[in-house]
Amino acid sequence: MGSCRTFDVAAHVEASQIKMPLIIMCGYPCSGKSKRAEELRQYFTQHKDRKVHIINDDILGTEKNLIYADSQNEKNLRGALKAEVERKVTRDDIVILDSLNYIKGYRYELFCLIKHTQTPHCLVYCLTSADGSSDWNKSRESSDQYTQEILDALVLRFEAPDSRNRWDSPLFTIQKEDTLPFEAISDAIFKRKAPPPNQSTQSQPLSSTNFLYELDKVTQEVLMAILDSQKTSVPGDLIAIPGATEKISFANVLV
């Protein structure tokens, strides 16, 4: 009886530490990402009794043409989105990142984030043609449109997801006329384990408080040893370095 009770308690503690999943939307501008994000929110709210947070480009409160016309503004947006995702996935809710997420390197950064927080994730790719996105953009209210120049530039820079990349998997590719595979997406984020953390995604221990002092001390000792040895050395001689087991050779000697 005692061992069974211990097992149940341990299982309960382990379950309570599971982080809730992240759904990353991806696609051209005006490809239906926000519409699909809202469909997912309604599904998980109504059918799975889950609270859903949608994080989108409105986080900075800046008009999107101003953001995507300037590389620094766009970088600030990606940083703000990533920070908000990191904050939200520590709660017991589903997070949907509704943005372009068109840069492969940025999607990899998000993958490293979910590895670090031990959070399952999946990618929903809203596939459309450049002409289709342009037509959809023109049908919007003028205040909500991308300029054609910016839309064309974003389409040109878009790096399509590939399910062979672990940061783009599981991948669900959805076209305009498709119905979202709600159950498959639910299984992908609730029935899969989070990717295991590795050394690169683990928090590194802080350096000791006297690290800079010790580094400077060792550097000075090495420099002094080299300078002293060169006073009596000729090109090709081996010079001993403090703390090193092998000697080094210099082609030139300072005089």
PDB file of C-alpha atoms in Angstrom:
ATOM      1  CA  MET A   1       0.000   0.000   0.000  1.00  0.00           C
ATOM      2  CA  GLY A   2       2.744   2.400   0.937  1.00  0.00           C
ATOM      3  CA  SER A   3       4.628   1.932  -2.323  1.00  0.00           C
ATOM      4  CA  CYS A   4       1.436   2.465  -4.370  1.00  0.00           C
ATOM      5  CA  ARG A   5       0.709   5.697  -2.540  1.00  0.00           C
ATOM      6  CA  THR A   6       4.267   6.907  -3.150  1.00  0.00           C
ATOM      7  CA  PHE A   7       3.904   6.150  -6.854  1.00  0.00           C
ATOM      8  CA  ASP A   8       0.613   8.085  -7.095  1.00  0.00           C
ATOM      9  CA  VAL A   9       2.054  11.114  -5.356  1.00  0.00           C
ATOM     10  CA  ALA A  10       5.116  11.087  -7.591  1.00  0.00           C
ATOM     11  CA  ALA A  11       2.946  10.810 -10.687  1.00  0.00           C
ATOM     12  CA  HIS A  12       0.810  13.705  -9.489  1.00  0.00           C
ATOM     13  CA  VAL A  13       3.870  15.888  -8.888  1.00  0.00           C
ATOM     14  CA  GLU A  14       5.294  14.988 -12.294  1.00  0.00           C
ATOM     15  CA  ALA A  15       1.987  15.797 -14.032  1.00  0.00           C
ATOM     16  CA  SER A  16       1.722  19.128 -12.248  1.00  0.00           C
ATOM     17  CA  GLN A  17       5.084  20.147 -13.643  1.00  0.00           C
ATOM     18  CA  ILE A  18       4.130  19.541 -17.298  1.00  0.00           C
ATOM     19  CA  LYS A  19       4.125  22.754 -19.304  1.00  0.00           C
ATOM     20  CA  MET A  20       1.275  23.489 -21.680  1.00  0.00           C
ATOM     21  CA  PRO A  21       1.910  23.384 -25.443  1.00  0.00           C
ATOM     22  CA  LEU A  22       2.782  25.976 -28.045  1.00  0.00           C
ATOM     23  CA  ILE A  23       1.184  26.183 -31.493  1.00  0.00           C
ATOM     24  CA  ILE A  24       3.233  28.210 -33.969  1.00  0.00           C
ATOM     25  CA  MET A  25       1.390  29.695 -36.940  1.00  0.00           C
ATOM     26  CA  CYS A  26       3.410  30.241 -40.116  1.00  0.00           C
ATOM     27  CA  GLY A  27       2.716  31.597 -43.589  1.00  0.00           C
ATOM     28  CA  TYR A  28       2.723  34.521 -45.990  1.00  0.00           C
ATOM     29  CA  PRO A  29       1.080  37.777 -44.950  1.00  0.00           C
ATOM     30  CA  CYS A  30      -2.693  37.473 -45.476  1.00  0.00           C
ATOM     31  CA  SER A  31      -2.671  33.688 -45.694  1.00  0.00           C
ATOM     32  CA  GLY A  32      -5.367  33.058 -43.089  1.00  0.00           C
ATOM     33  CA  LYS A  33      -3.177  32.583 -40.006  1.00  0.00           C
ATOM     34  CA  SER A  34      -5.289  34.710 -37.670  1.00  0.00           C
ATOM     35  CA  LYS A  35      -8.500  33.033 -38.866  1.00  0.00           C
ATOM     36  CA  ARG A  36      -7.016  29.602 -38.199  1.00  0.00           C
ATOM     37  CA  ALA A  37      -5.666  30.707 -34.820  1.00  0.00           C
ATOM     38  CA  GLU A  38      -9.157  31.792 -33.813  1.00  0.00           C
ATOM     39  CA  GLU A  39     -10.612  28.462 -35.015  1.00  0.00           C
ATOM     40  CA  LEU A  40      -8.070  26.642 -32.839  1.00  0.00           C
ATOM     41  CA  ARG A  41      -8.889  28.847 -29.870  1.00  0.00           C
ATOM     42  CA  GLN A  42     -12.596  28.081 -30.183  1.00  0.00           C
ATOM     43  CA  TYR A  43     -11.965  24.357 -30.564  1.00  0.00           C
ATOM     44  CA  PHE A  44      -9.705  23.999 -27.532  1.00  0.00           C
ATOM     45  CA  THR A  45     -11.908  26.263 -25.433  1.00  0.00           C
ATOM     46  CA  GLN A  46     -15.192  24.570 -26.283  1.00  0.00           C
ATOM     47  CA  HIS A  47     -14.174  20.943 -26.808  1.00  0.00           C
ATOM     48  CA  LYS A  48     -11.119  20.524 -24.565  1.00  0.00           C
ATOM     49  CA  ASP A  49     -11.983  23.024 -21.837  1.00  0.00           C
ATOM     50  CA  ARG A  50      -8.600  24.699 -22.198  1.00  0.00           C
ATOM     51  CA  LYS A  51      -7.714  28.346 -21.837  1.00  0.00           C
ATOM     52  CA  VAL A  52      -5.946  29.657 -24.941  1.00  0.00           C
ATOM     53  CA  HIS A  53      -3.669  32.676 -25.298  1.00  0.00           C
ATOM     54  CA  ILE A  54      -3.126  34.125 -28.773  1.00  0.00           C
ATOM     55  CA  ILE A  55       0.025  36.217 -29.142  1.00  0.00           C
ATOM     56  CA  ASN A  56       0.249  38.327 -32.287  1.00  0.00           C
ATOM     57  CA  ASP A  57       1.989  41.298 -33.899  1.00  0.00           C
ATOM     58  CA  ASP A  58      -0.203  43.779 -32.000  1.00  0.00           C
ATOM     59  CA  ILE A  59       2.032  43.237 -28.979  1.00  0.00           C
ATOM     60  CA  LEU A  60       4.053  46.392 -29.750  1.00  0.00           C
ATOM     61  CA  GLY A  61       1.031  48.508 -30.653  1.00  0.00           C
ATOM     62  CA  THR A  62       2.815  49.673 -33.796  1.00  0.00           C
ATOM     63  CA  GLU A  63       1.373  49.746 -37.319  1.00  0.00           C
ATOM     64  CA  LYS A  64       2.654  46.664 -39.147  1.00  0.00           C
ATOM     65  CA  ASN A  65       3.931  48.497 -42.221  1.00  0.00           C
ATOM     66  CA  LEU A  66       6.184  50.545 -39.952  1.00  0.00           C
ATOM     67  CA  ILE A  67       7.447  47.352 -38.305  1.00  0.00           C
ATOM     68  CA  TYR A  68       8.206  45.381 -41.448  1.00  0.00           C
ATOM     69  CA  ALA A  69       9.684  48.363 -43.276  1.00  0.00           C
ATOM     70  CA  ASP A  70      12.536  48.569 -40.768  1.00  0.00           C
ATOM     71  CA  SER A  71      14.786  45.626 -39.885  1.00  0.00           C
ATOM     72  CA  GLN A  72      15.402  46.864 -36.333  1.00  0.00           C
ATOM     73  CA  ASN A  73      11.676  47.306 -35.682  1.00  0.00           C
ATOM     74  CA  GLU A  74      11.071  43.799 -36.977  1.00  0.00           C
ATOM     75  CA  LYS A  75      13.846  42.425 -34.778  1.00  0.00           C
ATOM     76  CA  ASN A  76      12.273  44.161 -31.773  1.00  0.00           C
ATOM     77  CA  LEU A  77       8.925  42.580 -32.649  1.00  0.00           C
ATOM     78  CA  ARG A  78      10.384  39.081 -32.821  1.00  0.00           C
ATOM     79  CA  GLY A  79      12.100  39.633 -29.492  1.00  0.00           C
ATOM     80  CA  ALA A  80       8.886  40.820 -27.866  1.00  0.00           C
ATOM     81  CA  LEU A  81       6.906  37.884 -29.277  1.00  0.00           C
ATOM     82  CA  LYS A  82       9.484  35.369 -28.080  1.00  0.00           C
ATOM     83  CA  ALA A  83       9.602  36.928 -24.601  1.00  0.00           C
ATOM     84  CA  GLU A  84       5.816  36.784 -24.319  1.00  0.00           C
ATOM     85  CA  VAL A  85       5.757  33.161 -25.465  1.00  0.00           C
ATOM     86  CA  GLU A  86       8.373  32.286 -22.863  1.00  0.00           C
ATOM     87  CA  ARG A  87       6.297  33.977 -20.174  1.00  0.00           C
ATOM     88  CA  LYS A  88       3.024  32.316 -21.170  1.00  0.00           C
ATOM     89  CA  VAL A  89       4.212  28.732 -21.623  1.00  0.00           C
ATOM     90  CA  THR A  90       5.032  28.506 -17.937  1.00  0.00           C
ATOM     91  CA  ARG A  91       1.287  28.543 -17.223  1.00  0.00           C
ATOM     92  CA  ASP A  92      -1.311  25.788 -17.603  1.00  0.00           C
ATOM     93  CA  ASP A  93      -2.679  27.137 -20.882  1.00  0.00           C
ATOM     94  CA  ILE A  94      -2.293  26.672 -24.630  1.00  0.00           C
ATOM     95  CA  VAL A  95      -0.295  29.377 -26.389  1.00  0.00           C
ATOM     96  CA  ILE A  96      -0.784  30.193 -30.076  1.00  0.00           C
ATOM     97  CA  LEU A  97       1.873  32.385 -31.683  1.00  0.00           C
ATOM     98  CA  ASP A  98       0.041  34.128 -34.530  1.00  0.00           C
ATOM     99  CA  SER A  99       2.746  35.837 -36.564  1.00  0.00           C
ATOM    100  CA  LEU A 100       4.543  35.318 -39.881  1.00  0.00           C
ATOM    101  CA  ASN A 101       7.331  33.241 -38.287  1.00  0.00           C
ATOM    102  CA  TYR A 102       8.840  33.151 -41.750  1.00  0.00           C
ATOM    103  CA  ILE A 103      12.511  32.979 -40.753  1.00  0.00           C
ATOM    104  CA  LYS A 104      13.907  29.476 -40.289  1.00  0.00           C
ATOM    105  CA  GLY A 105      16.415  30.672 -37.687  1.00  0.00           C
ATOM    106  CA  TYR A 106      13.652  32.270 -35.621  1.00  0.00           C
ATOM    107  CA  ARG A 107      11.596  29.094 -35.650  1.00  0.00           C
ATOM    108  CA  TYR A 108      14.708  27.286 -34.431  1.00  0.00           C
ATOM    109  CA  GLU A 109      15.009  29.805 -31.576  1.00  0.00           C
ATOM    110  CA  LEU A 110      11.414  29.028 -30.606  1.00  0.00           C
ATOM    111  CA  PHE A 111      12.240  25.322 -30.738  1.00  0.00           C
ATOM    112  CA  CYS A 112      15.160  25.875 -28.349  1.00  0.00           C
ATOM    113  CA  LEU A 113      12.803  27.797 -26.071  1.00  0.00           C
ATOM    114  CA  ILE A 114      10.286  24.950 -25.881  1.00  0.00           C
ATOM    115  CA  LYS A 115      13.101  22.467 -25.303  1.00  0.00           C
ATOM    116  CA  HIS A 116      14.321  24.552 -22.398  1.00  0.00           C
ATOM    117  CA  THR A 117      10.832  24.878 -20.883  1.00  0.00           C
ATOM    118  CA  GLN A 118       9.949  21.247 -21.737  1.00  0.00           C
ATOM    119  CA  THR A 119       6.857  22.257 -23.692  1.00  0.00           C
ATOM    120  CA  PRO A 120       5.324  20.237 -26.571  1.00  0.00           C
ATOM    121  CA  HIS A 121       4.727  22.185 -29.784  1.00  0.00           C
ATOM    122  CA  CYS A 122       3.558  21.941 -33.379  1.00  0.00           C
ATOM    123  CA  LEU A 123       3.602  24.148 -36.472  1.00  0.00           C
ATOM    124  CA  VAL A 124       0.533  25.100 -38.532  1.00  0.00           C
ATOM    125  CA  TYR A 125       1.575  26.295 -42.000  1.00  0.00           C
ATOM    126  CA  CYS A 126      -1.097  28.266 -43.860  1.00  0.00           C
ATOM    127  CA  LEU A 127      -0.129  27.633 -47.457  1.00  0.00           C
ATOM    128  CA  THR A 128      -1.180  30.086 -50.135  1.00  0.00           C
ATOM    129  CA  SER A 129       0.237  31.569 -53.331  1.00  0.00           C
ATOM    130  CA  ALA A 130       1.781  35.007 -53.543  1.00  0.00           C
ATOM    131  CA  ASP A 131      -1.110  36.141 -55.754  1.00  0.00           C
ATOM    132  CA  GLY A 132      -3.619  34.710 -53.311  1.00  0.00           C
ATOM    133  CA  SER A 133      -2.064  36.633 -50.425  1.00  0.00           C
ATOM    134  CA  SER A 134      -2.005  39.801 -52.491  1.00  0.00           C
ATOM    135  CA  ASP A 135      -5.692  39.461 -53.381  1.00  0.00           C
ATOM    136  CA  TRP A 136      -6.602  38.746 -49.755  1.00  0.00           C
ATOM    137  CA  ASN A 137      -4.603  41.788 -48.670  1.00  0.00           C
ATOM    138  CA  LYS A 138      -6.473  44.054 -51.121  1.00  0.00           C
ATOM    139  CA  SER A 139      -9.835  42.850 -49.784  1.00  0.00           C
ATOM    140  CA  ARG A 140      -9.024  44.124 -46.301  1.00  0.00           C
ATOM    141  CA  GLU A 141      -9.821  47.512 -44.866  1.00  0.00           C
ATOM    142  CA  SER A 142      -7.206  49.996 -46.065  1.00  0.00           C
ATOM    143  CA  SER A 143      -6.009  50.581 -42.499  1.00  0.00           C
ATOM    144  CA  ASP A 144      -5.300  46.857 -42.121  1.00  0.00           C
ATOM    145  CA  GLN A 145      -3.482  46.325 -45.420  1.00  0.00           C
ATOM    146  CA  TYR A 146       0.192  45.751 -46.068  1.00  0.00           C
ATOM    147  CA  THR A 147       1.685  47.963 -48.728  1.00  0.00           C
ATOM    148  CA  GLN A 148       2.318  45.934 -51.874  1.00  0.00           C
ATOM    149  CA  GLU A 149       6.048  46.627 -51.601  1.00  0.00           C
ATOM    150  CA  ILE A 150       6.291  45.232 -48.088  1.00  0.00           C
ATOM    151  CA  LEU A 151       4.073  42.248 -48.858  1.00  0.00           C
ATOM    152  CA  ASP A 152       6.214  41.359 -51.889  1.00  0.00           C
ATOM    153  CA  ALA A 153       9.402  41.683 -49.818  1.00  0.00           C
ATOM    154  CA  LEU A 154       8.061  39.419 -47.057  1.00  0.00           C
ATOM    155  CA  VAL A 155       6.964  36.795 -49.583  1.00  0.00           C
ATOM    156  CA  LEU A 156      10.400  36.923 -51.199  1.00  0.00           C
ATOM    157  CA  ARG A 157      12.167  36.409 -47.855  1.00  0.00           C
ATOM    158  CA  PHE A 158       9.835  33.654 -46.666  1.00  0.00           C
ATOM    159  CA  GLU A 159      11.558  30.412 -45.672  1.00  0.00           C
ATOM    160  CA  ALA A 160       9.010  27.609 -45.933  1.00  0.00           C
ATOM    161  CA  PRO A 161       8.904  25.064 -43.090  1.00  0.00           C
ATOM    162  CA  ASP A 162      10.136  21.530 -43.715  1.00  0.00           C
ATOM    163  CA  SER A 163       8.904  18.615 -41.601  1.00  0.00           C
ATOM    164  CA  ARG A 164      12.341  17.006 -41.889  1.00  0.00           C
ATOM    165  CA  ASN A 165      13.618  19.762 -39.596  1.00  0.00           C
ATOM    166  CA  ARG A 166      12.933  18.924 -35.957  1.00  0.00           C
ATOM    167  CA  TRP A 167      12.032  22.558 -35.250  1.00  0.00           C
ATOM    168  CA  ASP A 168       9.321  22.440 -37.945  1.00  0.00           C
ATOM    169  CA  SER A 169       7.818  19.144 -36.781  1.00  0.00           C
ATOM    170  CA  PRO A 170       5.054  18.128 -36.233  1.00  0.00           C
ATOM    171  CA  LEU A 171       3.955  20.157 -39.272  1.00  0.00           C
ATOM    172  CA  PHE A 172       0.371  20.675 -40.447  1.00  0.00           C
ATOM    173  CA  THR A 173       0.097  22.280 -43.887  1.00  0.00           C
ATOM    174  CA  ILE A 174      -3.301  23.878 -44.440  1.00  0.00           C
ATOM    175  CA  GLN A 175      -4.681  25.429 -47.630  1.00  0.00           C
ATOM    176  CA  LYS A 176      -7.464  27.998 -47.782  1.00  0.00           C
ATOM    177  CA  GLU A 177     -10.234  25.491 -48.533  1.00  0.00           C
ATOM    178  CA  ASP A 178      -9.093  22.897 -45.966  1.00  0.00           C
ATOM    179  CA  THR A 179     -10.684  22.146 -42.620  1.00  0.00           C
ATOM    180  CA  LEU A 180      -8.247  22.138 -39.729  1.00  0.00           C
ATOM    181  CA  PRO A 181      -7.405  18.631 -38.453  1.00  0.00           C
ATOM    182  CA  PHE A 182      -8.314  19.546 -34.891  1.00  0.00           C
ATOM    183  CA  GLU A 183      -7.935  16.088 -33.370  1.00  0.00           C
ATOM    184  CA  ALA A 184      -4.573  15.474 -35.052  1.00  0.00           C
ATOM    185  CA  ILE A 185      -3.291  18.827 -33.783  1.00  0.00           C
ATOM    186  CA  SER A 186      -4.626  18.046 -30.312  1.00  0.00           C
ATOM    187  CA  ASP A 187      -2.879  14.670 -30.324  1.00  0.00           C
ATOM    188  CA  ALA A 188       0.363  16.289 -31.506  1.00  0.00           C
ATOM    189  CA  ILE A 189       0.513  18.675 -28.557  1.00  0.00           C
ATOM    190  CA  PHE A 190      -1.063  16.555 -25.807  1.00  0.00           C
ATOM    191  CA  LYS A 191       0.018  13.007 -26.591  1.00  0.00           C
ATOM    192  CA  ARG A 192       3.634  13.726 -27.461  1.00  0.00           C
ATOM    193  CA  LYS A 193       6.426  14.272 -25.006  1.00  0.00           C
ATOM    194  CA  ALA A 194       8.294  17.542 -25.102  1.00  0.00           C
ATOM    195  CA  PRO A 195      11.684  17.339 -26.860  1.00  0.00           C
ATOM    196  CA  PRO A 196      14.424  16.511 -24.359  1.00  0.00           C
ATOM    197  CA  PRO A 197      16.673  19.395 -23.329  1.00  0.00           C
ATOM    198  CA  ASN A 198      20.317  19.316 -24.313  1.00  0.00           C
ATOM    199  CA  GLN A 199      23.381  21.114 -23.060  1.00  0.00           C
ATOM    200  CA  SER A 200      22.872  24.106 -25.352  1.00  0.00           C
ATOM    201  CA  THR A 201      19.365  24.740 -23.992  1.00  0.00           C
ATOM    202  CA  GLN A 202      20.157  24.197 -20.310  1.00  0.00           C
ATOM    203  CA  SER A 203      20.788  27.133 -18.031  1.00  0.00           C
ATOM    204  CA  GLN A 204      24.513  27.463 -17.514  1.00  0.00           C
ATOM    205  CA  PRO A 205      25.886  27.931 -13.989  1.00  0.00           C
ATOM    206  CA  LEU A 206      26.951  31.424 -13.095  1.00  0.00           C
ATOM    207  CA  SER A 207      30.660  32.154 -13.062  1.00  0.00           C
ATOM    208  CA  SER A 208      32.310  32.644  -9.695  1.00  0.00           C
ATOM    209  CA  THR A 209      32.434  36.191  -8.421  1.00  0.00           C
ATOM    210  CA  ASN A 210      36.232  36.382  -8.821  1.00  0.00           C
ATOM    211  CA  PHE A 211      36.231  34.975 -12.370  1.00  0.00           C
ATOM    212  CA  LEU A 212      37.424  38.203 -14.029  1.00  0.00           C
ATOM    213  CA  TYR A 213      40.178  38.613 -11.454  1.00  0.00           C
ATOM    214  CA  GLU A 214      41.420  35.055 -11.994  1.00  0.00           C
ATOM    215  CA  LEU A 215      41.246  35.459 -15.785  1.00  0.00           C
ATOM    216  CA  ASP A 216      43.269  38.669 -15.670  1.00  0.00           C
ATOM    217  CA  LYS A 217      45.818  37.067 -13.324  1.00  0.00           C
ATOM    218  CA  VAL A 218      46.380  34.047 -15.573  1.00  0.00           C
ATOM    219  CA  THR A 219      46.588  36.247 -18.670  1.00  0.00           C
ATOM    220  CA  GLN A 220      49.237  38.438 -17.088  1.00  0.00           C
ATOM    221  CA  GLU A 221      51.260  35.383 -16.023  1.00  0.00           C
ATOM    222  CA  VAL A 222      51.201  33.995 -19.569  1.00  0.00           C
ATOM    223  CA  LEU A 223      52.206  37.327 -21.096  1.00  0.00           C
ATOM    224  CA  MET A 224      55.060  37.840 -18.640  1.00  0.00           C
ATOM    225  CA  ALA A 225      56.351  34.316 -19.249  1.00  0.00           C
ATOM    226  CA  ILE A 226      56.394  34.879 -22.998  1.00  0.00           C
ATOM    227  CA  LEU A 227      58.099  38.265 -22.745  1.00  0.00           C
ATOM    228  CA  ASP A 228      60.735  36.992 -20.282  1.00  0.00           C
ATOM    229  CA  SER A 229      61.492  33.908 -22.388  1.00  0.00           C
ATOM    230  CA  GLN A 230      61.884  35.925 -25.574  1.00  0.00           C
ATOM    231  CA  LYS A 231      64.649  38.021 -24.023  1.00  0.00           C
ATOM    232  CA  THR A 232      67.011  35.048 -24.177  1.00  0.00           C
ATOM    233  CA  SER A 233      65.427  33.018 -26.970  1.00  0.00           C
ATOM    234  CA  VAL A 234      66.088  32.774 -30.679  1.00  0.00           C
ATOM    235  CA  PRO A 235      63.553  31.963 -33.407  1.00  0.00           C
ATOM    236  CA  GLY A 236      62.479  28.331 -33.138  1.00  0.00           C
ATOM    237  CA  ASP A 237      63.078  27.968 -29.410  1.00  0.00           C
ATOM    238  CA  LEU A 238      60.295  26.412 -27.336  1.00  0.00           C
ATOM    239  CA  ILE A 239      58.747  28.635 -24.670  1.00  0.00           C
ATOM    240  CA  ALA A 240      57.132  27.253 -21.508  1.00  0.00           C
ATOM    241  CA  ILE A 241      53.707  28.604 -20.600  1.00  0.00           C
ATOM    242  CA  PRO A 242      52.459  28.552 -16.965  1.00  0.00           C
ATOM    243  CA  GLY A 243      49.792  25.897 -16.483  1.00  0.00           C
ATOM    244  CA  ALA A 244      50.400  24.272 -19.883  1.00  0.00           C
ATOM    245  CA  THR A 245      51.961  20.864 -20.436  1.00  0.00           C
ATOM    246  CA  GLU A 246      53.250  21.670 -23.923  1.00  0.00           C
ATOM    247  CA  LYS A 247      55.679  24.396 -24.944  1.00  0.00           C
ATOM    248  CA  ILE A 248      55.035  26.795 -27.804  1.00  0.00           C
ATOM    249  CA  SER A 249      57.320  28.025 -30.562  1.00  0.00           C
ATOM    250  CA  PHE A 250      57.473  31.493 -32.061  1.00  0.00           C
ATOM    251  CA  ALA A 251      58.894  32.264 -35.495  1.00  0.00           C
ATOM    252  CA  ASN A 252      59.748  35.796 -34.417  1.00  0.00           C
ATOM    253  CA  VAL A 253      61.354  36.969 -31.180  1.00  0.00           C
ATOM    254  CA  LEU A 254      60.811  40.421 -29.717  1.00  0.00           C
ATOM    255  CA  VAL A 255      63.979  42.310 -28.835  1.00  0.00           C
TER     256      VAL A 255
END
